[in-house]
XYZ file of C-alpha atoms in Angstrom:
105
model
C -121.886 45.663 -70.170
C -123.938 42.425 -70.590
C -122.425 38.557 -69.801
C -121.761 36.560 -73.194
C -123.728 33.463 -73.146
C -123.416 31.881 -76.531
C -124.782 28.758 -77.412
C -123.830 26.309 -80.097
C -125.489 26.158 -83.573
C -126.971 29.943 -82.888
C -123.726 32.221 -83.587
C -123.271 33.934 -86.769
C -120.978 36.260 -88.522
C -123.142 39.327 -86.983
C -123.550 38.072 -83.756
C -120.061 37.053 -83.053
C -118.771 40.574 -83.729
C -121.426 42.055 -81.647
C -120.430 39.691 -78.675
C -116.612 40.665 -79.305
C -117.214 44.456 -78.439
C -120.427 43.964 -75.957
C -118.374 41.630 -73.737
C -115.649 44.184 -73.933
C -114.663 43.228 -70.058
C -116.708 40.068 -69.609
C -114.106 37.380 -68.548
C -117.150 35.023 -67.100
C -119.448 34.503 -69.933
C -119.210 31.754 -72.462
C -118.073 31.661 -76.209
C -118.582 29.097 -78.572
C -115.943 27.739 -80.812
C -117.817 29.440 -83.922
C -118.254 32.568 -82.165
C -114.290 32.665 -81.244
C -113.213 31.882 -84.805
C -115.446 34.407 -86.213
C -114.253 37.098 -84.232
C -110.523 35.890 -85.104
C -111.371 35.989 -88.612
C -112.900 39.564 -88.477
C -109.697 40.689 -86.276
C -107.295 39.034 -88.701
C -108.852 41.090 -91.697
C -109.331 44.268 -89.939
C -105.231 44.006 -88.592
C -103.732 42.903 -92.222
C -105.812 46.066 -93.957
C -103.250 48.663 -92.670
C -100.446 46.075 -93.037
C -101.213 45.497 -96.840
C -101.637 49.431 -97.007
C -98.075 49.570 -96.078
C -97.008 46.674 -98.154
C -98.279 48.378 -101.463
C -96.983 51.177 -100.378
C -93.508 50.073 -100.323
C -94.016 47.909 -103.446
C -95.021 50.988 -105.174
C -91.608 52.763 -104.322
C -93.367 55.702 -102.313
C -90.588 56.881 -100.085
C -92.030 56.724 -96.572
C -90.513 59.665 -94.346
C -91.801 60.926 -91.186
C -94.388 63.002 -92.736
C -98.263 63.235 -91.762
C -99.175 60.437 -93.921
C -96.725 57.848 -91.698
C -97.403 59.334 -88.321
C -101.287 58.997 -89.296
C -100.661 55.303 -90.047
C -98.813 54.891 -86.729
C -101.578 56.557 -84.707
C -104.247 54.128 -86.619
C -101.967 50.752 -85.825
C -101.776 52.264 -82.291
C -105.405 52.894 -81.787
C -106.433 49.607 -83.344
C -104.163 47.759 -80.670
C -105.882 49.781 -77.666
C -109.162 49.225 -79.109
C -108.666 45.470 -79.935
C -106.328 44.208 -76.880
C -108.848 43.872 -73.799
C -111.946 42.153 -75.955
C -109.585 39.960 -77.593
C -108.295 39.021 -74.102
C -111.440 38.621 -72.769
C -112.765 36.367 -75.648
C -109.918 34.145 -75.261
C -110.359 33.629 -71.292
C -113.825 32.537 -72.135
C -112.851 30.567 -74.965
C -110.255 28.710 -72.787
C -112.695 28.348 -69.847
C -115.133 26.606 -72.214
C -112.666 24.451 -73.567
C -111.733 22.964 -70.112
C -108.187 25.426 -69.540
C -108.413 27.485 -66.455
C -108.396 30.850 -68.349
C -105.504 32.323 -66.510
C -102.891 34.061 -68.525
């Protein structure tokens, strides 16, 4: 694990995503506004994909019973939540601290 020290004007889409996962347990570094919002945009896209898949399945009148596809869908959502919870928390704490807040939740 490395400490995240983003500097303004040097954060790109790729570096924000890389820093998001490399700073998995780093609650002490720095995160710029740009780095924070790039990471949030990526997370929104990643999180909305499974929900849109379910929405389109419902719109197509697909009967969702407790079969293998629905169980797989639930497992994917659960894994996505587990994998993104701590880095999102760390990213938010770093950003709150940079914005002048305490960073305590």
